[in-house]
């Protein structure tokens, strides 16, 4: 058995760091290995086949680093690749390992945030087209109406560090107006893309009156804590030295200069080439 068995955390780029930050805050005792596939981000506009293929490669790389458990801290990958990986690939390649996503933990609790039963979902085009949120929310809260809005320009704004600039205001307003036009009664709006928390202040300015903004990081962290409690055999396998290692498929220098915006602290990464 490998001595270090970190929890793997994966995103197409930097967005998953907003989730990692909450995982480390909630469960600091574990080791974590983060992989950002920055060289191939964004995933949100890519086909199902491509997102599945890229995500599987990254998950397998994390498995080779000794991770017994991998969190897809990316809604797009959770929407387009998770089910196939769980049902088709894991039994063949790593029956003793687990891969979890961010959609299910969020949809399990979303009912707590709405009184009107009208929920807005802001996500990448890929996540919206997958229908994952309406399908999953229907399972837990059949009476909730879900209104989705794709925001294809937000991830590029964030990845290029333009999200704080005045030019971003135009695209925030545009997508928020489109969401609000779908229903006047939306009272809870979910940031269903791990990049969007960086734009939360701008987004909050355009929320429907009296509604609240839901951010996933803490929800996912709470759900992981609960999962580990319910699966002691997995919990025992996760090593506990409080170490964090970060890897990127693109330039480590670029990763390090952007990462603190997402993680809140400086990080040092290592470049990897996927086989
Ligand atoms: N952060 C990813 C998500 O949560 C999407 C980013 C991308 O388009 O690559 O959906």
PDB file of C-alpha atoms and ligand atoms in Angstrom:
ATOM      1  CA  UNK A   1       0.000   0.000   0.000  1.00  0.00           C
ATOM      2  CA  UNK A   2       1.331   3.508  -0.848  1.00  0.00           C
ATOM      3  CA  UNK A   3       2.182   5.500   2.272  1.00  0.00           C
ATOM      4  CA  UNK A   4       0.542   8.675   0.997  1.00  0.00           C
ATOM      5  CA  UNK A   5      -3.068   8.165  -0.030  1.00  0.00           C
ATOM      6  CA  UNK A   6      -4.370  11.677  -0.612  1.00  0.00           C
ATOM      7  CA  UNK A   7      -7.898  12.661  -1.540  1.00  0.00           C
ATOM      8  CA  UNK A   8      -7.766  13.648  -5.213  1.00  0.00           C
ATOM      9  CA  UNK A   9      -9.511  16.858  -6.277  1.00  0.00           C
ATOM     10  CA  UNK A  10      -9.976  17.555  -9.967  1.00  0.00           C
ATOM     11  CA  UNK A  11     -11.163  20.461 -12.095  1.00  0.00           C
ATOM     12  CA  UNK A  12     -10.715  21.536 -15.687  1.00  0.00           C
ATOM     13  CA  UNK A  13      -8.700  24.472 -14.368  1.00  0.00           C
ATOM     14  CA  UNK A  14      -8.668  26.714 -11.337  1.00  0.00           C
ATOM     15  CA  UNK A  15     -12.338  26.585 -10.306  1.00  0.00           C
ATOM     16  CA  UNK A  16     -11.977  23.443  -8.214  1.00  0.00           C
ATOM     17  CA  UNK A  17      -9.668  25.383  -5.919  1.00  0.00           C
ATOM     18  CA  UNK A  18     -12.780  27.161  -4.565  1.00  0.00           C
ATOM     19  CA  UNK A  19     -14.018  23.724  -3.466  1.00  0.00           C
ATOM     20  CA  UNK A  20     -10.588  22.511  -2.310  1.00  0.00           C
ATOM     21  CA  UNK A  21     -10.356  25.553  -0.035  1.00  0.00           C
ATOM     22  CA  UNK A  22     -13.542  24.486   1.781  1.00  0.00           C
ATOM     23  CA  UNK A  23     -12.487  20.815   1.907  1.00  0.00           C
ATOM     24  CA  UNK A  24      -9.195  21.740   3.568  1.00  0.00           C
ATOM     25  CA  UNK A  25     -10.967  24.120   5.975  1.00  0.00           C
ATOM     26  CA  UNK A  26     -13.540  21.470   6.972  1.00  0.00           C
ATOM     27  CA  UNK A  27     -11.246  18.396   6.892  1.00  0.00           C
ATOM     28  CA  UNK A  28      -7.692  19.716   7.385  1.00  0.00           C
ATOM     29  CA  UNK A  29      -6.288  16.432   8.675  1.00  0.00           C
ATOM     30  CA  UNK A  30      -6.270  14.676   5.294  1.00  0.00           C
ATOM     31  CA  UNK A  31      -3.766  14.877   2.451  1.00  0.00           C
ATOM     32  CA  UNK A  32      -5.011  16.345  -0.826  1.00  0.00           C
ATOM     33  CA  UNK A  33      -3.707  16.211  -4.388  1.00  0.00           C
ATOM     34  CA  UNK A  34      -5.229  18.762  -6.759  1.00  0.00           C
ATOM     35  CA  UNK A  35      -5.071  18.414 -10.522  1.00  0.00           C
ATOM     36  CA  UNK A  36      -6.134  21.240 -12.850  1.00  0.00           C
ATOM     37  CA  UNK A  37      -6.335  20.335 -16.529  1.00  0.00           C
ATOM     38  CA  UNK A  38      -5.558  23.952 -17.430  1.00  0.00           C
ATOM     39  CA  UNK A  39      -4.047  23.002 -20.783  1.00  0.00           C
ATOM     40  CA  UNK A  40      -7.451  21.796 -21.993  1.00  0.00           C
ATOM     41  CA  UNK A  41      -9.796  24.165 -20.094  1.00  0.00           C
ATOM     42  CA  UNK A  42     -12.507  25.220 -20.536  1.00  0.00           C
ATOM     43  CA  UNK A  43     -14.497  22.007 -20.599  1.00  0.00           C
ATOM     44  CA  UNK A  44     -17.900  23.742 -20.569  1.00  0.00           C
ATOM     45  CA  UNK A  45     -18.167  24.075 -24.322  1.00  0.00           C
ATOM     46  CA  UNK A  46     -16.832  20.610 -25.178  1.00  0.00           C
ATOM     47  CA  UNK A  47     -18.761  17.484 -26.209  1.00  0.00           C
ATOM     48  CA  UNK A  48     -19.761  14.706 -23.826  1.00  0.00           C
ATOM     49  CA  UNK A  49     -17.172  12.368 -25.354  1.00  0.00           C
ATOM     50  CA  UNK A  50     -14.359  14.877 -24.955  1.00  0.00           C
ATOM     51  CA  UNK A  51     -15.208  15.818 -21.355  1.00  0.00           C
ATOM     52  CA  UNK A  52     -15.541  12.133 -20.446  1.00  0.00           C
ATOM     53  CA  UNK A  53     -12.255  11.223 -22.114  1.00  0.00           C
ATOM     54  CA  UNK A  54     -10.320  14.138 -20.506  1.00  0.00           C
ATOM     55  CA  UNK A  55     -11.875  13.557 -17.085  1.00  0.00           C
ATOM     56  CA  UNK A  56     -11.109   9.844 -17.134  1.00  0.00           C
ATOM     57  CA  UNK A  57      -7.473  10.523 -18.012  1.00  0.00           C
ATOM     58  CA  UNK A  58      -7.179  12.923 -15.087  1.00  0.00           C
ATOM     59  CA  UNK A  59      -8.919  10.559 -12.656  1.00  0.00           C
ATOM     60  CA  UNK A  60      -6.571   7.737 -13.676  1.00  0.00           C
ATOM     61  CA  UNK A  61      -3.595  10.019 -13.141  1.00  0.00           C
ATOM     62  CA  UNK A  62      -4.858  10.816  -9.634  1.00  0.00           C
ATOM     63  CA  UNK A  63      -5.331   7.102  -8.954  1.00  0.00           C
ATOM     64  CA  UNK A  64      -1.693   6.542  -9.948  1.00  0.00           C
ATOM     65  CA  UNK A  65      -0.695   9.164  -7.346  1.00  0.00           C
ATOM     66  CA  UNK A  66      -2.250   6.878  -4.748  1.00  0.00           C
ATOM     67  CA  UNK A  67      -5.629   8.619  -4.335  1.00  0.00           C
ATOM     68  CA  UNK A  68      -8.241   6.110  -3.140  1.00  0.00           C
ATOM     69  CA  UNK A  69     -10.984   8.723  -3.575  1.00  0.00           C
ATOM     70  CA  UNK A  70     -11.322  11.483  -6.177  1.00  0.00           C
ATOM     71  CA  UNK A  71     -13.706  14.443  -6.026  1.00  0.00           C
ATOM     72  CA  UNK A  72     -14.672  15.933  -9.382  1.00  0.00           C
ATOM     73  CA  UNK A  73     -14.756  19.563  -8.184  1.00  0.00           C
ATOM     74  CA  UNK A  74     -16.160  20.534 -11.560  1.00  0.00           C
ATOM     75  CA  UNK A  75     -19.851  20.601 -12.410  1.00  0.00           C
ATOM     76  CA  UNK A  76     -19.213  20.048 -16.103  1.00  0.00           C
ATOM     77  CA  UNK A  77     -17.175  16.894 -15.457  1.00  0.00           C
ATOM     78  CA  UNK A  78     -19.680  15.758 -12.811  1.00  0.00           C
ATOM     79  CA  UNK A  79     -22.514  16.262 -15.320  1.00  0.00           C
ATOM     80  CA  UNK A  80     -20.883  14.690 -18.336  1.00  0.00           C
ATOM     81  CA  UNK A  81     -18.437  12.076 -17.082  1.00  0.00           C
ATOM     82  CA  UNK A  82     -19.151  10.987 -13.512  1.00  0.00           C
ATOM     83  CA  UNK A  83     -21.891   8.456 -14.120  1.00  0.00           C
ATOM     84  CA  UNK A  84     -19.988   6.640 -16.882  1.00  0.00           C
ATOM     85  CA  UNK A  85     -16.809   6.588 -14.801  1.00  0.00           C
ATOM     86  CA  UNK A  86     -18.672   5.261 -11.754  1.00  0.00           C
ATOM     87  CA  UNK A  87     -20.738   2.676 -13.580  1.00  0.00           C
ATOM     88  CA  UNK A  88     -18.514   1.601 -16.462  1.00  0.00           C
ATOM     89  CA  UNK A  89     -14.863   2.403 -15.757  1.00  0.00           C
ATOM     90  CA  UNK A  90     -14.390   1.957 -12.017  1.00  0.00           C
ATOM     91  CA  UNK A  91     -15.479  -1.686 -11.919  1.00  0.00           C
ATOM     92  CA  UNK A  92     -12.911  -2.417 -14.651  1.00  0.00           C
ATOM     93  CA  UNK A  93      -9.946  -0.229 -13.723  1.00  0.00           C
ATOM     94  CA  UNK A  94     -10.165   0.363  -9.981  1.00  0.00           C
ATOM     95  CA  UNK A  95     -13.024  -1.433  -8.225  1.00  0.00           C
ATOM     96  CA  UNK A  96     -11.677  -0.452  -4.801  1.00  0.00           C
ATOM     97  CA  UNK A  97     -11.533   3.304  -5.566  1.00  0.00           C
ATOM     98  CA  UNK A  98     -14.289   5.884  -5.607  1.00  0.00           C
ATOM     99  CA  UNK A  99     -15.100   9.016  -7.605  1.00  0.00           C
ATOM    100  CA  UNK A 100     -17.624  11.549  -6.314  1.00  0.00           C
ATOM    101  CA  UNK A 101     -19.004  14.721  -7.894  1.00  0.00           C
ATOM    102  CA  UNK A 102     -20.458  18.052  -6.822  1.00  0.00           C
ATOM    103  CA  UNK A 103     -23.972  17.884  -8.276  1.00  0.00           C
ATOM    104  CA  UNK A 104     -25.531  15.291  -6.012  1.00  0.00           C
ATOM    105  CA  UNK A 105     -24.397  16.871  -2.709  1.00  0.00           C
ATOM    106  CA  UNK A 106     -25.819  20.178  -3.887  1.00  0.00           C
ATOM    107  CA  UNK A 107     -29.140  18.874  -5.153  1.00  0.00           C
ATOM    108  CA  UNK A 108     -29.655  16.906  -1.933  1.00  0.00           C
ATOM    109  CA  UNK A 109     -29.859  20.115   0.106  1.00  0.00           C
ATOM    110  CA  UNK A 110     -31.128  22.693  -2.382  1.00  0.00           C
ATOM    111  CA  UNK A 111     -34.678  22.533  -1.017  1.00  0.00           C
ATOM    112  CA  UNK A 112     -33.473  24.201   2.175  1.00  0.00           C
ATOM    113  CA  UNK A 113     -32.727  27.399   0.298  1.00  0.00           C
ATOM    114  CA  UNK A 114     -36.069  28.102  -1.379  1.00  0.00           C
ATOM    115  CA  UNK A 115     -39.493  29.091  -0.130  1.00  0.00           C
ATOM    116  CA  UNK A 116     -41.101  29.758  -3.509  1.00  0.00           C
ATOM    117  CA  UNK A 117     -39.881  26.420  -4.910  1.00  0.00           C
ATOM    118  CA  UNK A 118     -38.325  28.242  -7.886  1.00  0.00           C
ATOM    119  CA  UNK A 119     -34.577  27.771  -8.159  1.00  0.00           C
ATOM    120  CA  UNK A 120     -32.162  29.342 -10.638  1.00  0.00           C
ATOM    121  CA  UNK A 121     -29.091  27.435 -11.834  1.00  0.00           C
ATOM    122  CA  UNK A 122     -26.146  29.323 -13.346  1.00  0.00           C
ATOM    123  CA  UNK A 123     -23.771  26.944 -15.115  1.00  0.00           C
ATOM    124  CA  UNK A 124     -21.688  26.209 -18.181  1.00  0.00           C
ATOM    125  CA  UNK A 125     -23.485  25.319 -21.389  1.00  0.00           C
ATOM    126  CA  UNK A 126     -22.336  21.702 -20.954  1.00  0.00           C
ATOM    127  CA  UNK A 127     -23.861  21.391 -17.494  1.00  0.00           C
ATOM    128  CA  UNK A 128     -27.121  23.018 -18.631  1.00  0.00           C
ATOM    129  CA  UNK A 129     -27.450  20.819 -21.723  1.00  0.00           C
ATOM    130  CA  UNK A 130     -26.770  17.665 -19.706  1.00  0.00           C
ATOM    131  CA  UNK A 131     -29.984  18.309 -17.744  1.00  0.00           C
ATOM    132  CA  UNK A 132     -28.235  16.937 -14.655  1.00  0.00           C
ATOM    133  CA  UNK A 133     -29.534  19.576 -12.249  1.00  0.00           C
ATOM    134  CA  UNK A 134     -33.244  19.338 -13.154  1.00  0.00           C
ATOM    135  CA  UNK A 135     -32.984  15.520 -13.166  1.00  0.00           C
ATOM    136  CA  UNK A 136     -31.245  15.293  -9.780  1.00  0.00           C
ATOM    137  CA  UNK A 137     -33.371  17.998  -8.112  1.00  0.00           C
ATOM    138  CA  UNK A 138     -36.538  16.230  -9.282  1.00  0.00           C
ATOM    139  CA  UNK A 139     -35.401  13.106  -7.391  1.00  0.00           C
ATOM    140  CA  UNK A 140     -35.068  14.899  -4.053  1.00  0.00           C
ATOM    141  CA  UNK A 141     -37.576  17.743  -4.450  1.00  0.00           C
ATOM    142  CA  UNK A 142     -40.175  16.887  -7.104  1.00  0.00           C
ATOM    143  CA  UNK A 143     -42.124  20.099  -6.478  1.00  0.00           C
ATOM    144  CA  UNK A 144     -39.202  22.452  -7.181  1.00  0.00           C
ATOM    145  CA  UNK A 145     -39.136  24.232 -10.552  1.00  0.00           C
ATOM    146  CA  UNK A 146     -35.651  24.638 -11.971  1.00  0.00           C
ATOM    147  CA  UNK A 147     -34.668  27.512 -14.277  1.00  0.00           C
ATOM    148  CA  UNK A 148     -31.268  27.087 -15.894  1.00  0.00           C
ATOM    149  CA  UNK A 149     -29.114  29.756 -17.484  1.00  0.00           C
ATOM    150  CA  UNK A 150     -25.899  28.966 -19.359  1.00  0.00           C
ATOM    151  CA  UNK A 151     -23.190  31.585 -18.859  1.00  0.00           C
ATOM    152  CA  UNK A 152     -20.572  30.571 -21.439  1.00  0.00           C
ATOM    153  CA  UNK A 153     -18.440  33.690 -21.128  1.00  0.00           C
ATOM    154  CA  UNK A 154     -17.939  33.629 -17.375  1.00  0.00           C
ATOM    155  CA  UNK A 155     -15.325  30.845 -17.218  1.00  0.00           C
ATOM    156  CA  UNK A 156     -13.080  32.512 -19.840  1.00  0.00           C
ATOM    157  CA  UNK A 157     -13.398  35.798 -17.907  1.00  0.00           C
ATOM    158  CA  UNK A 158     -12.319  34.065 -14.700  1.00  0.00           C
ATOM    159  CA  UNK A 159      -9.558  31.968 -16.291  1.00  0.00           C
ATOM    160  CA  UNK A 160      -8.150  35.144 -17.859  1.00  0.00           C
ATOM    161  CA  UNK A 161      -8.411  37.152 -14.656  1.00  0.00           C
ATOM    162  CA  UNK A 162     -10.887  39.595 -16.221  1.00  0.00           C
ATOM    163  CA  UNK A 163     -13.770  38.785 -13.867  1.00  0.00           C
ATOM    164  CA  UNK A 164     -13.105  41.756 -11.570  1.00  0.00           C
ATOM    165  CA  UNK A 165     -12.799  44.290 -14.357  1.00  0.00           C
ATOM    166  CA  UNK A 166     -15.627  46.587 -15.477  1.00  0.00           C
ATOM    167  CA  UNK A 167     -15.916  44.727 -18.805  1.00  0.00           C
ATOM    168  CA  UNK A 168     -17.231  41.676 -16.922  1.00  0.00           C
ATOM    169  CA  UNK A 169     -20.262  43.672 -15.689  1.00  0.00           C
ATOM    170  CA  UNK A 170     -21.882  43.550 -19.101  1.00  0.00           C
ATOM    171  CA  UNK A 171     -21.848  39.746 -19.256  1.00  0.00           C
ATOM    172  CA  UNK A 172     -22.937  39.324 -15.642  1.00  0.00           C
ATOM    173  CA  UNK A 173     -25.942  41.576 -16.220  1.00  0.00           C
ATOM    174  CA  UNK A 174     -26.783  39.904 -19.524  1.00  0.00           C
ATOM    175  CA  UNK A 175     -26.995  36.352 -18.158  1.00  0.00           C
ATOM    176  CA  UNK A 176     -28.690  37.435 -14.925  1.00  0.00           C
ATOM    177  CA  UNK A 177     -31.399  39.280 -16.900  1.00  0.00           C
ATOM    178  CA  UNK A 178     -31.951  36.139 -18.981  1.00  0.00           C
ATOM    179  CA  UNK A 179     -32.313  34.062 -15.804  1.00  0.00           C
ATOM    180  CA  UNK A 180     -34.734  36.519 -14.188  1.00  0.00           C
ATOM    181  CA  UNK A 181     -36.836  36.659 -17.364  1.00  0.00           C
ATOM    182  CA  UNK A 182     -37.543  32.931 -16.921  1.00  0.00           C
ATOM    183  CA  UNK A 183     -39.511  33.434 -13.693  1.00  0.00           C
ATOM    184  CA  UNK A 184     -40.284  36.368 -11.402  1.00  0.00           C
ATOM    185  CA  UNK A 185     -40.416  34.067  -8.367  1.00  0.00           C
ATOM    186  CA  UNK A 186     -36.889  32.649  -8.242  1.00  0.00           C
ATOM    187  CA  UNK A 187     -35.671  33.020  -4.648  1.00  0.00           C
ATOM    188  CA  UNK A 188     -32.497  30.877  -4.680  1.00  0.00           C
ATOM    189  CA  UNK A 189     -29.732  31.022  -7.273  1.00  0.00           C
ATOM    190  CA  UNK A 190     -27.036  28.348  -7.381  1.00  0.00           C
ATOM    191  CA  UNK A 191     -23.539  28.976  -8.703  1.00  0.00           C
ATOM    192  CA  UNK A 192     -23.345  25.584 -10.436  1.00  0.00           C
ATOM    193  CA  UNK A 193     -19.836  26.116 -11.745  1.00  0.00           C
ATOM    194  CA  UNK A 194     -16.847  26.101  -9.440  1.00  0.00           C
ATOM    195  CA  UNK A 195     -15.360  29.127 -11.221  1.00  0.00           C
ATOM    196  CA  UNK A 196     -18.296  31.419 -10.476  1.00  0.00           C
ATOM    197  CA  UNK A 197     -17.665  32.113  -6.753  1.00  0.00           C
ATOM    198  CA  UNK A 198     -14.979  34.526  -7.920  1.00  0.00           C
ATOM    199  CA  UNK A 199     -17.715  36.642  -9.489  1.00  0.00           C
ATOM    200  CA  UNK A 200     -20.119  36.355  -6.596  1.00  0.00           C
ATOM    201  CA  UNK A 201     -20.106  40.065  -5.692  1.00  0.00           C
ATOM    202  CA  UNK A 202     -20.954  41.118  -9.208  1.00  0.00           C
ATOM    203  CA  UNK A 203     -23.570  38.349  -9.529  1.00  0.00           C
ATOM    204  CA  UNK A 204     -25.122  39.277  -6.161  1.00  0.00           C
ATOM    205  CA  UNK A 205     -25.855  42.785  -7.484  1.00  0.00           C
ATOM    206  CA  UNK A 206     -28.198  41.311 -10.092  1.00  0.00           C
ATOM    207  CA  UNK A 207     -29.997  38.708  -7.996  1.00  0.00           C
ATOM    208  CA  UNK A 208     -33.789  38.673  -8.027  1.00  0.00           C
ATOM    209  CA  UNK A 209     -35.067  40.758  -5.089  1.00  0.00           C
ATOM    210  CA  UNK A 210     -35.127  38.809  -1.831  1.00  0.00           C
ATOM    211  CA  UNK A 211     -33.297  35.801  -3.215  1.00  0.00           C
ATOM    212  CA  UNK A 212     -30.152  34.150  -1.932  1.00  0.00           C
ATOM    213  CA  UNK A 213     -27.017  33.002  -3.662  1.00  0.00           C
ATOM    214  CA  UNK A 214     -25.901  29.416  -3.074  1.00  0.00           C
ATOM    215  CA  UNK A 215     -22.172  28.610  -3.303  1.00  0.00           C
ATOM    216  CA  UNK A 216     -21.150  24.952  -3.463  1.00  0.00           C
ATOM    217  CA  UNK A 217     -17.806  24.720  -1.652  1.00  0.00           C
ATOM    218  CA  UNK A 218     -19.099  24.378   1.888  1.00  0.00           C
ATOM    219  CA  UNK A 219     -21.928  22.087   0.813  1.00  0.00           C
ATOM    220  CA  UNK A 220     -19.475  19.716  -0.897  1.00  0.00           C
ATOM    221  CA  UNK A 221     -17.128  19.792   2.115  1.00  0.00           C
ATOM    222  CA  UNK A 222     -19.967  18.911   4.482  1.00  0.00           C
ATOM    223  CA  UNK A 223     -21.057  16.126   2.185  1.00  0.00           C
ATOM    224  CA  UNK A 224     -17.519  14.678   2.048  1.00  0.00           C
ATOM    225  CA  UNK A 225     -17.296  14.747   5.854  1.00  0.00           C
ATOM    226  CA  UNK A 226     -20.573  12.848   5.980  1.00  0.00           C
ATOM    227  CA  UNK A 227     -19.419  10.370   3.295  1.00  0.00           C
ATOM    228  CA  UNK A 228     -16.201   9.582   5.173  1.00  0.00           C
ATOM    229  CA  UNK A 229     -18.154   9.042   8.360  1.00  0.00           C
ATOM    230  CA  UNK A 230     -20.489   6.619   6.601  1.00  0.00           C
ATOM    231  CA  UNK A 231     -17.590   4.807   4.877  1.00  0.00           C
ATOM    232  CA  UNK A 232     -15.007   4.060   7.581  1.00  0.00           C
ATOM    233  CA  UNK A 233     -13.189   1.620   5.261  1.00  0.00           C
ATOM    234  CA  UNK A 234     -12.508   4.517   2.864  1.00  0.00           C
ATOM    235  CA  UNK A 235     -11.789   6.977   5.660  1.00  0.00           C
ATOM    236  CA  UNK A 236      -9.073   4.669   7.048  1.00  0.00           C
ATOM    237  CA  UNK A 237      -7.371   4.568   3.652  1.00  0.00           C
ATOM    238  CA  UNK A 238      -7.054   8.376   3.351  1.00  0.00           C
ATOM    239  CA  UNK A 239      -3.680   9.453   4.745  1.00  0.00           C
ATOM    240  CA  UNK A 240      -3.578  12.185   7.351  1.00  0.00           C
ATOM    241  CA  UNK A 241      -0.559  14.440   7.249  1.00  0.00           C
ATOM    242  CA  UNK A 242      -2.375  17.652   6.314  1.00  0.00           C
ATOM    243  CA  UNK A 243      -0.376  17.879   3.071  1.00  0.00           C
ATOM    244  CA  UNK A 244      -1.501  19.546  -0.136  1.00  0.00           C
ATOM    245  CA  UNK A 245       0.132  19.055  -3.525  1.00  0.00           C
ATOM    246  CA  UNK A 246      -1.015  20.778  -6.702  1.00  0.00           C
ATOM    247  CA  UNK A 247      -0.460  19.764 -10.310  1.00  0.00           C
ATOM    248  CA  UNK A 248      -1.393  21.347 -13.600  1.00  0.00           C
ATOM    249  CA  UNK A 249      -1.297  20.166 -17.195  1.00  0.00           C
ATOM    250  CA  UNK A 250      -0.246  23.687 -18.255  1.00  0.00           C
ATOM    251  CA  UNK A 251       2.438  26.075 -17.010  1.00  0.00           C
ATOM    252  CA  UNK A 252       3.135  25.757 -13.275  1.00  0.00           C
ATOM    253  CA  UNK A 253       4.204  29.391 -13.228  1.00  0.00           C
ATOM    254  CA  UNK A 254       0.826  30.510 -14.589  1.00  0.00           C
ATOM    255  CA  UNK A 255      -0.999  28.216 -12.176  1.00  0.00           C
ATOM    256  CA  UNK A 256       0.886  29.618  -9.195  1.00  0.00           C
ATOM    257  CA  UNK A 257       0.261  33.218 -10.198  1.00  0.00           C
ATOM    258  CA  UNK A 258      -3.525  32.639 -10.519  1.00  0.00           C
ATOM    259  CA  UNK A 259      -4.149  30.070  -7.799  1.00  0.00           C
ATOM    260  CA  UNK A 260      -4.272  32.412  -4.822  1.00  0.00           C
ATOM    261  CA  UNK A 261      -7.248  34.266  -6.321  1.00  0.00           C
ATOM    262  CA  UNK A 262      -9.222  31.021  -6.074  1.00  0.00           C
ATOM    263  CA  UNK A 263      -7.667  29.439  -3.007  1.00  0.00           C
ATOM    264  CA  UNK A 264      -7.121  32.566  -0.945  1.00  0.00           C
ATOM    265  CA  UNK A 265      -3.465  31.636  -0.322  1.00  0.00           C
ATOM    266  CA  UNK A 266      -0.388  31.156  -2.469  1.00  0.00           C
ATOM    267  CA  UNK A 267       0.074  27.658  -3.881  1.00  0.00           C
ATOM    268  CA  UNK A 268       2.994  25.999  -5.632  1.00  0.00           C
ATOM    269  CA  UNK A 269       2.248  23.554  -8.391  1.00  0.00           C
ATOM    270  CA  UNK A 270       4.118  21.084 -10.566  1.00  0.00           C
ATOM    271  CA  UNK A 271       3.566  20.676 -14.290  1.00  0.00           C
ATOM    272  CA  UNK A 272       2.586  17.211 -15.501  1.00  0.00           C
ATOM    273  CA  UNK A 273       2.143  15.661 -18.917  1.00  0.00           C
ATOM    274  CA  UNK A 274      -0.728  13.206 -19.160  1.00  0.00           C
ATOM    275  CA  UNK A 275       0.267  10.015 -20.963  1.00  0.00           C
TER     276      UNK A 275
HETATM  277  N1  LIG B   1     -15.358  24.739 -13.162  1.00  0.00           N
HETATM  278  C1  LIG B   1     -16.104  23.987 -14.097  1.00  0.00           C
HETATM  279  C2  LIG B   1     -17.488  23.697 -13.554  1.00  0.00           C
HETATM  280  O1  LIG B   1     -17.692  23.668 -12.345  1.00  0.00           O
HETATM  281  C3  LIG B   1     -16.243  24.485 -15.505  1.00  0.00           C
HETATM  282  C4  LIG B   1     -15.104  25.139 -16.144  1.00  0.00           C
HETATM  283  C5  LIG B   1     -14.942  24.824 -17.588  1.00  0.00           C
HETATM  284  O2  LIG B   1     -15.782  25.183 -18.423  1.00  0.00           O
HETATM  285  O3  LIG B   1     -13.933  24.196 -17.852  1.00  0.00           O
HETATM  286  O4  LIG B   1     -18.395  23.476 -14.316  1.00  0.00           O
END
